[in-house]
mmCIF file of C-alpha atoms in Angstrom:
data_model
loop_
_atom_site.group_PDB
_atom_site.id
_atom_site.type_symbol
_atom_site.label_atom_id
_atom_site.label_comp_id
_atom_site.label_asym_id
_atom_site.label_seq_id
_atom_site.Cartn_x
_atom_site.Cartn_y
_atom_site.Cartn_z
ATOM 1 C CA UNK A 17 142.061 90.938 120.669
ATOM 2 C CA UNK A 18 144.610 93.231 122.039
ATOM 3 C CA UNK A 19 146.073 90.125 123.863
ATOM 4 C CA UNK A 20 146.733 88.533 120.466
ATOM 5 C CA UNK A 21 149.038 91.271 119.661
ATOM 6 C CA UNK A 22 153.023 90.247 120.061
ATOM 7 C CA UNK A 23 155.973 92.688 120.694
ATOM 8 C CA UNK A 24 157.760 91.478 117.601
ATOM 9 C CA UNK A 25 154.724 91.933 115.151
ATOM 10 C CA UNK A 26 153.716 95.534 113.976
ATOM 11 C CA UNK A 27 152.391 98.162 116.275
ATOM 12 C CA UNK A 28 149.093 98.914 114.322
ATOM 13 C CA UNK A 29 146.662 96.256 112.926
ATOM 14 C CA UNK A 30 145.152 96.496 109.509
ATOM 15 C CA UNK A 31 141.190 96.064 109.435
ATOM 16 C CA UNK A 32 139.627 96.188 106.468
ATOM 17 C CA UNK A 33 135.729 96.432 106.213
ATOM 18 C CA UNK A 34 133.471 96.361 103.083
ATOM 19 C CA UNK A 35 130.292 97.006 104.183
ATOM 20 C CA UNK A 36 127.875 100.308 104.553
ATOM 21 C CA UNK A 37 127.014 99.467 108.019
ATOM 22 C CA UNK A 38 128.629 97.541 110.573
ATOM 23 C CA UNK A 39 130.024 96.871 114.255
ATOM 24 C CA UNK A 40 133.240 96.644 115.378
ATOM 25 C CA UNK A 41 134.795 95.110 118.838
ATOM 26 C CA UNK A 42 138.082 95.383 120.198
ATOM 27 C CA UNK A 43 138.812 93.589 123.083
ATOM 28 C CA UNK A 44 141.651 94.354 124.960
ATOM 29 C CA UNK A 45 142.622 97.538 123.889
ATOM 30 C CA UNK A 46 146.635 97.371 122.832
ATOM 31 C CA UNK A 47 148.569 99.994 120.693
ATOM 32 C CA UNK A 48 146.394 100.820 117.852
ATOM 33 C CA UNK A 49 143.662 99.576 114.827
ATOM 34 C CA UNK A 50 144.167 101.277 111.792
ATOM 35 C CA UNK A 51 140.504 100.850 110.383
ATOM 36 C CA UNK A 52 139.524 101.152 106.319
ATOM 37 C CA UNK A 53 136.291 101.127 105.163
ATOM 38 C CA UNK A 54 136.417 100.580 101.226
ATOM 39 C CA UNK A 55 132.514 99.238 100.568
ATOM 40 C CA UNK A 56 132.270 97.182 97.853
ATOM 41 C CA UNK A 57 129.553 98.672 95.775
ATOM 42 C CA UNK A 58 130.550 99.781 92.322
ATOM 43 C CA UNK A 59 129.384 103.631 91.647
ATOM 44 C CA UNK A 60 128.520 103.987 95.142
ATOM 45 C CA UNK A 61 129.123 107.620 96.676
ATOM 46 C CA UNK A 62 128.867 107.894 100.162
ATOM 47 C CA UNK A 63 129.552 111.595 102.114
ATOM 48 C CA UNK A 64 129.193 110.869 105.803
ATOM 49 C CA UNK A 65 130.624 108.335 108.124
ATOM 50 C CA UNK A 66 128.365 108.337 111.565
ATOM 51 C CA UNK A 67 130.237 106.288 114.572
ATOM 52 C CA UNK A 68 128.110 105.310 117.623
ATOM 53 C CA UNK A 69 130.200 104.215 120.194
ATOM 54 C CA UNK A 70 128.545 101.152 123.031
ATOM 55 C CA UNK A 71 127.428 102.568 126.439
ATOM 56 C CA UNK A 72 129.843 100.825 127.899
ATOM 57 C CA UNK A 73 132.788 101.821 125.110
ATOM 58 C CA UNK A 74 136.156 101.399 127.096
ATOM 59 C CA UNK A 75 140.009 101.605 126.503
ATOM 60 C CA UNK A 76 140.473 103.460 123.040
ATOM 61 C CA UNK A 77 139.791 106.234 121.624
ATOM 62 C CA UNK A 78 138.695 107.127 117.960
ATOM 63 C CA UNK A 79 140.543 109.356 115.200
ATOM 64 C CA UNK A 80 139.720 110.010 111.653
ATOM 65 C CA UNK A 81 142.973 110.353 109.168
ATOM 66 C CA UNK A 82 142.493 113.387 107.462
ATOM 67 C CA UNK A 83 145.449 115.062 105.054
ATOM 68 C CA UNK A 84 148.239 112.988 107.434
ATOM 69 C CA UNK A 85 146.722 113.731 110.275
ATOM 70 C CA UNK A 86 144.530 112.695 113.242
ATOM 71 C CA UNK A 87 140.936 114.032 114.560
ATOM 72 C CA UNK A 88 139.710 113.071 117.806
ATOM 73 C CA UNK A 89 135.975 111.785 117.263
ATOM 74 C CA UNK A 90 135.269 109.890 120.064
ATOM 75 C CA UNK A 91 137.374 109.898 123.586
ATOM 76 C CA UNK A 92 137.088 107.372 125.821
ATOM 77 C CA UNK A 93 134.922 109.463 128.063
ATOM 78 C CA UNK A 94 132.276 109.744 125.593
ATOM 79 C CA UNK A 95 131.860 106.625 124.832
ATOM 80 C CA UNK A 96 129.791 106.338 128.282
ATOM 81 C CA UNK A 97 127.152 108.584 126.413
ATOM 82 C CA UNK A 98 124.155 106.180 125.589
ATOM 83 C CA UNK A 99 123.128 108.712 122.974
ATOM 84 C CA UNK A 100 126.435 110.160 121.096
ATOM 85 C CA UNK A 101 126.936 109.640 117.712
ATOM 86 C CA UNK A 102 129.372 111.497 115.957
ATOM 87 C CA UNK A 103 128.782 112.057 112.111
ATOM 88 C CA UNK A 104 131.499 113.482 109.896
ATOM 89 C CA UNK A 105 132.103 114.008 105.977
ATOM 90 C CA UNK A 106 134.352 112.142 104.077
ATOM 91 C CA UNK A 107 137.173 113.661 101.944
ATOM 92 C CA UNK A 108 137.688 110.083 99.542
ATOM 93 C CA UNK A 109 133.768 108.347 100.055
ATOM 94 C CA UNK A 110 134.999 105.311 98.790
ATOM 95 C CA UNK A 111 137.909 104.972 100.784
ATOM 96 C CA UNK A 112 138.040 106.375 104.919
ATOM 97 C CA UNK A 113 140.749 105.294 107.160
ATOM 98 C CA UNK A 114 140.176 105.871 110.972
ATOM 99 C CA UNK A 115 142.838 105.122 113.839
ATOM 100 C CA UNK A 116 141.265 103.436 117.639
ATOM 101 C CA UNK A 117 144.355 104.235 119.403
ATOM 102 C CA UNK A 118 144.461 102.669 123.076
ATOM 103 C CA UNK A 119 144.418 104.578 125.766
ATOM 104 C CA UNK A 120 147.736 103.073 128.593
ATOM 105 C CA UNK A 121 146.622 100.984 130.880
ATOM 106 C CA UNK A 122 148.344 99.979 134.189
ATOM 107 C CA UNK A 123 146.761 96.270 134.462
ATOM 108 C CA UNK A 124 145.332 93.677 132.215
ATOM 109 C CA UNK A 125 141.268 94.011 133.141
ATOM 110 C CA UNK A 126 138.861 93.731 130.549
ATOM 111 C CA UNK A 127 138.410 96.841 128.663
ATOM 112 C CA UNK A 128 136.509 96.466 125.126
ATOM 113 C CA UNK A 129 135.742 99.315 122.399
ATOM 114 C CA UNK A 130 133.119 98.660 120.354
ATOM 115 C CA UNK A 131 131.259 100.869 117.904
ATOM 116 C CA UNK A 132 128.784 100.726 115.297
ATOM 117 C CA UNK A 133 128.984 102.853 111.854
ATOM 118 C CA UNK A 134 126.903 103.580 108.758
ATOM 119 C CA UNK A 135 128.515 104.982 105.435
ATOM 120 C CA UNK A 136 125.535 107.547 104.857
ATOM 121 C CA UNK A 137 125.157 109.315 101.054
ATOM 122 C CA UNK A 138 123.630 112.600 100.264
ATOM 123 C CA UNK A 139 124.241 114.117 103.664
ATOM 124 C CA UNK A 140 124.667 117.747 103.606
ATOM 125 C CA UNK A 141 128.465 119.106 104.378
ATOM 126 C CA UNK A 142 129.342 122.014 105.212
ATOM 127 C CA UNK A 143 132.701 122.883 103.423
ATOM 128 C CA UNK A 144 135.427 120.679 102.858
ATOM 129 C CA UNK A 145 137.561 120.550 105.885
ATOM 130 C CA UNK A 146 136.792 118.217 108.725
ATOM 131 C CA UNK A 147 133.244 119.043 110.181
ATOM 132 C CA UNK A 148 130.712 116.911 112.048
ATOM 133 C CA UNK A 149 127.332 117.129 110.692
ATOM 134 C CA UNK A 150 123.857 115.891 111.506
ATOM 135 C CA UNK A 151 123.005 112.391 111.197
ATOM 136 C CA UNK A 152 119.496 112.681 109.857
ATOM 137 C CA UNK A 153 117.995 115.054 107.409
ATOM 138 C CA UNK A 154 114.636 115.637 108.890
ATOM 139 C CA UNK A 155 111.612 115.864 106.853
ATOM 140 C CA UNK A 156 110.176 118.569 109.213
ATOM 141 C CA UNK A 157 108.551 120.281 105.823
ATOM 142 C CA UNK A 158 105.590 118.970 104.365
ATOM 143 C CA UNK A 159 106.811 116.089 101.292
ATOM 144 C CA UNK A 160 105.375 117.256 97.547
ATOM 145 C CA UNK A 161 104.225 114.790 95.605
ATOM 146 C CA UNK A 162 107.650 113.610 94.277
ATOM 147 C CA UNK A 163 108.787 113.234 97.378
ATOM 148 C CA UNK A 164 106.574 111.203 98.674
ATOM 149 C CA UNK A 165 106.234 108.706 96.213
ATOM 150 C CA UNK A 166 109.946 107.897 96.239
ATOM 151 C CA UNK A 167 109.771 107.706 100.100
ATOM 152 C CA UNK A 168 107.292 104.529 99.439
ATOM 153 C CA UNK A 169 110.202 103.840 97.398
ATOM 154 C CA UNK A 170 113.056 103.999 99.310
ATOM 155 C CA UNK A 171 112.140 104.327 103.132
ATOM 156 C CA UNK A 172 113.361 101.451 105.441
ATOM 157 C CA UNK A 173 109.978 100.792 106.723
ATOM 158 C CA UNK A 174 106.523 102.212 105.402
ATOM 159 C CA UNK A 175 103.307 102.104 107.624
ATOM 160 C CA UNK A 176 99.587 102.588 107.997
ATOM 161 C CA UNK A 177 98.876 103.516 111.614
ATOM 162 C CA UNK A 178 98.096 106.934 114.020
ATOM 163 C CA UNK A 179 99.755 108.586 116.334
ATOM 164 C CA UNK A 180 98.962 107.318 120.110
ATOM 165 C CA UNK A 181 101.520 109.471 121.898
ATOM 166 C CA UNK A 182 104.233 112.253 121.299
ATOM 167 C CA UNK A 183 106.817 112.691 123.901
ATOM 168 C CA UNK A 184 109.688 115.015 123.855
ATOM 169 C CA UNK A 185 113.609 114.700 125.178
ATOM 170 C CA UNK A 186 114.846 118.216 125.070
ATOM 171 C CA UNK A 187 118.522 117.150 126.746
ATOM 172 C CA UNK A 188 118.971 114.922 123.054
ATOM 173 C CA UNK A 189 116.710 117.304 120.891
ATOM 174 C CA UNK A 190 114.607 114.639 119.736
ATOM 175 C CA UNK A 191 110.888 113.951 119.750
ATOM 176 C CA UNK A 192 109.399 110.477 119.994
ATOM 177 C CA UNK A 193 106.272 109.768 117.905
ATOM 178 C CA UNK A 194 104.470 106.343 119.241
ATOM 179 C CA UNK A 195 102.677 104.905 116.564
ATOM 180 C CA UNK A 196 99.409 101.979 116.692
ATOM 181 C CA UNK A 197 99.946 100.831 112.944
ATOM 182 C CA UNK A 198 97.713 99.064 111.013
ATOM 183 C CA UNK A 199 99.567 97.737 108.507
ATOM 184 C CA UNK A 200 103.241 97.326 107.791
ATOM 185 C CA UNK A 201 104.128 97.318 104.157
ATOM 186 C CA UNK A 202 107.575 97.227 104.612
ATOM 187 C CA UNK A 203 110.073 97.762 107.455
ATOM 188 C CA UNK A 204 114.055 96.790 107.575
ATOM 189 C CA UNK A 205 114.217 94.901 110.965
ATOM 190 C CA UNK A 206 111.810 94.762 113.511
ATOM 191 C CA UNK A 207 110.952 98.534 114.186
ATOM 192 C CA UNK A 208 106.950 97.543 114.615
ATOM 193 C CA UNK A 209 106.467 94.365 116.831
ATOM 194 C CA UNK A 210 103.122 92.980 117.935
ATOM 195 C CA UNK A 211 101.855 93.281 121.410
ATOM 196 C CA UNK A 212 101.046 89.541 122.688
ATOM 197 C CA UNK A 213 98.295 90.890 125.027
ATOM 198 C CA UNK A 214 96.089 93.084 122.981
ATOM 199 C CA UNK A 215 97.359 91.551 119.576
ATOM 200 C CA UNK A 216 98.282 95.576 118.008
ATOM 201 C CA UNK A 217 100.876 96.269 116.401
ATOM 202 C CA UNK A 218 103.176 99.004 117.539
ATOM 203 C CA UNK A 219 106.591 100.996 117.676
ATOM 204 C CA UNK A 220 108.196 104.568 118.196
ATOM 205 C CA UNK A 221 109.147 106.675 115.514
ATOM 206 C CA UNK A 222 112.306 109.411 116.550
ATOM 207 C CA UNK A 223 111.949 112.928 114.833
ATOM 208 C CA UNK A 224 114.039 116.394 115.483
ATOM 209 C CA UNK A 225 112.616 118.647 117.951
ATOM 210 C CA UNK A 226 112.823 121.322 115.607
ATOM 211 C CA UNK A 227 110.314 119.460 113.577
ATOM 212 C CA UNK A 228 107.834 119.913 116.846
ATOM 213 C CA UNK A 229 105.541 117.062 115.666
ATOM 214 C CA UNK A 230 102.243 117.282 117.366
ATOM 215 C CA UNK A 231 99.615 114.456 117.807
ATOM 216 C CA UNK A 232 97.013 114.279 115.065
ATOM 217 C CA UNK A 233 94.134 112.331 114.801
ATOM 218 C CA UNK A 234 93.108 109.920 111.962
ATOM 219 C CA UNK A 235 95.472 107.698 110.110
ATOM 220 C CA UNK A 236 98.755 108.417 108.388
ATOM 221 C CA UNK A 237 101.161 106.764 106.532
ATOM 222 C CA UNK A 238 104.331 106.583 107.708
ATOM 223 C CA UNK A 239 107.861 106.081 105.791
ATOM 224 C CA UNK A 240 111.547 107.106 107.255
ATOM 225 C CA UNK A 241 115.057 105.408 107.944
ATOM 226 C CA UNK A 242 116.496 103.614 110.317
ATOM 227 C CA UNK A 243 119.964 104.357 112.133
ATOM 228 C CA UNK A 244 121.848 102.504 114.816
ATOM 229 C CA UNK A 245 119.059 100.508 114.943
ATOM 230 C CA UNK A 246 116.032 103.557 115.530
ATOM 231 C CA UNK A 247 113.454 104.349 113.203
ATOM 232 C CA UNK A 248 113.634 108.093 112.006
ATOM 233 C CA UNK A 249 110.472 109.699 110.412
ATOM 234 C CA UNK A 250 110.519 111.242 106.570
ATOM 235 C CA UNK A 251 107.456 111.815 104.997
ATOM 236 C CA UNK A 252 104.146 111.207 107.068
ATOM 237 C CA UNK A 253 101.108 112.293 105.299
ATOM 238 C CA UNK A 254 97.160 111.903 106.210
ATOM 239 C CA UNK A 255 96.831 108.514 104.653
ATOM 240 C CA UNK A 256 93.638 109.345 102.734
ATOM 241 C CA UNK A 257 95.790 112.156 101.011
ATOM 242 C CA UNK A 258 98.727 109.471 99.954
ATOM 243 C CA UNK A 259 96.021 107.479 98.496
ATOM 244 C CA UNK A 260 94.976 110.262 96.254
ATOM 245 C CA UNK A 261 98.103 111.148 95.670
ATOM 246 C CA UNK A 262 99.229 107.081 95.022
ATOM 247 C CA UNK A 263 96.320 106.264 92.573
ATOM 248 C CA UNK A 264 96.126 109.850 90.261
ATOM 249 C CA UNK A 265 100.132 108.803 89.672
ATOM 250 C CA UNK A 266 99.405 104.903 89.356
ATOM 251 C CA UNK A 267 96.422 106.291 86.758
ATOM 252 C CA UNK A 268 98.972 107.849 84.661
ATOM 253 C CA UNK A 269 101.659 105.408 85.145
ATOM 254 C CA UNK A 270 103.961 107.893 87.276
ATOM 255 C CA UNK A 271 104.101 105.854 90.542
ATOM 256 C CA UNK A 272 107.908 104.923 90.724
ATOM 257 C CA UNK A 273 107.045 101.737 92.488
ATOM 258 C CA UNK A 274 104.068 99.720 93.712
ATOM 259 C CA UNK A 275 102.847 99.647 97.068
#
């Protein structure tokens, strides 16, 4: 809390965060916070940082320190946008510095500058300078056999199900696939939940609008990753096609993990 700041102490408080994803809440912002991201994973090579401010983000702006200069990432006005996510490439993947600069206030009314963050690996960036990059690398193309076999090993969720509905949000360049699930093999969090009335398992999965997802019949294997509590679609083959590929790889001993 900024209320704990004393005039005799330094104006900029240091905060060290050791996790690859998490959140920070700064109440009554005053002066500034210097936030250092240092994930404690030996050999980890993260190249992209994404920030999602809370819908009630107030009282501060977020900047990134780059070559001795501060670059504005999230202004106080942008914090009110519910789908606003800012991603940028990191020059030093194992040490990323950010500043939260408090906005001048005339009163002591409560304001909270809170946000979620994620450090991502293997994200494409355009050049070495400060850039904003896409949050997800959407699998708009059909996955080849190896991509599919690796997807069931590394995805945050893997489930068998069918498509109930597809809706499109042109303003935010997203599509949402509503899935009826027959079996959940893995899920990091509660993306798929059971309806108390029908007993059916359901869940929404997002993808980019440019992938042009359409409703299809039959059962699919849905894989993908979570970002800021939302499921994003990765490989999604017909289930019968997946089983043919998986069984053939298993017979050869070439499957990287068991499903």
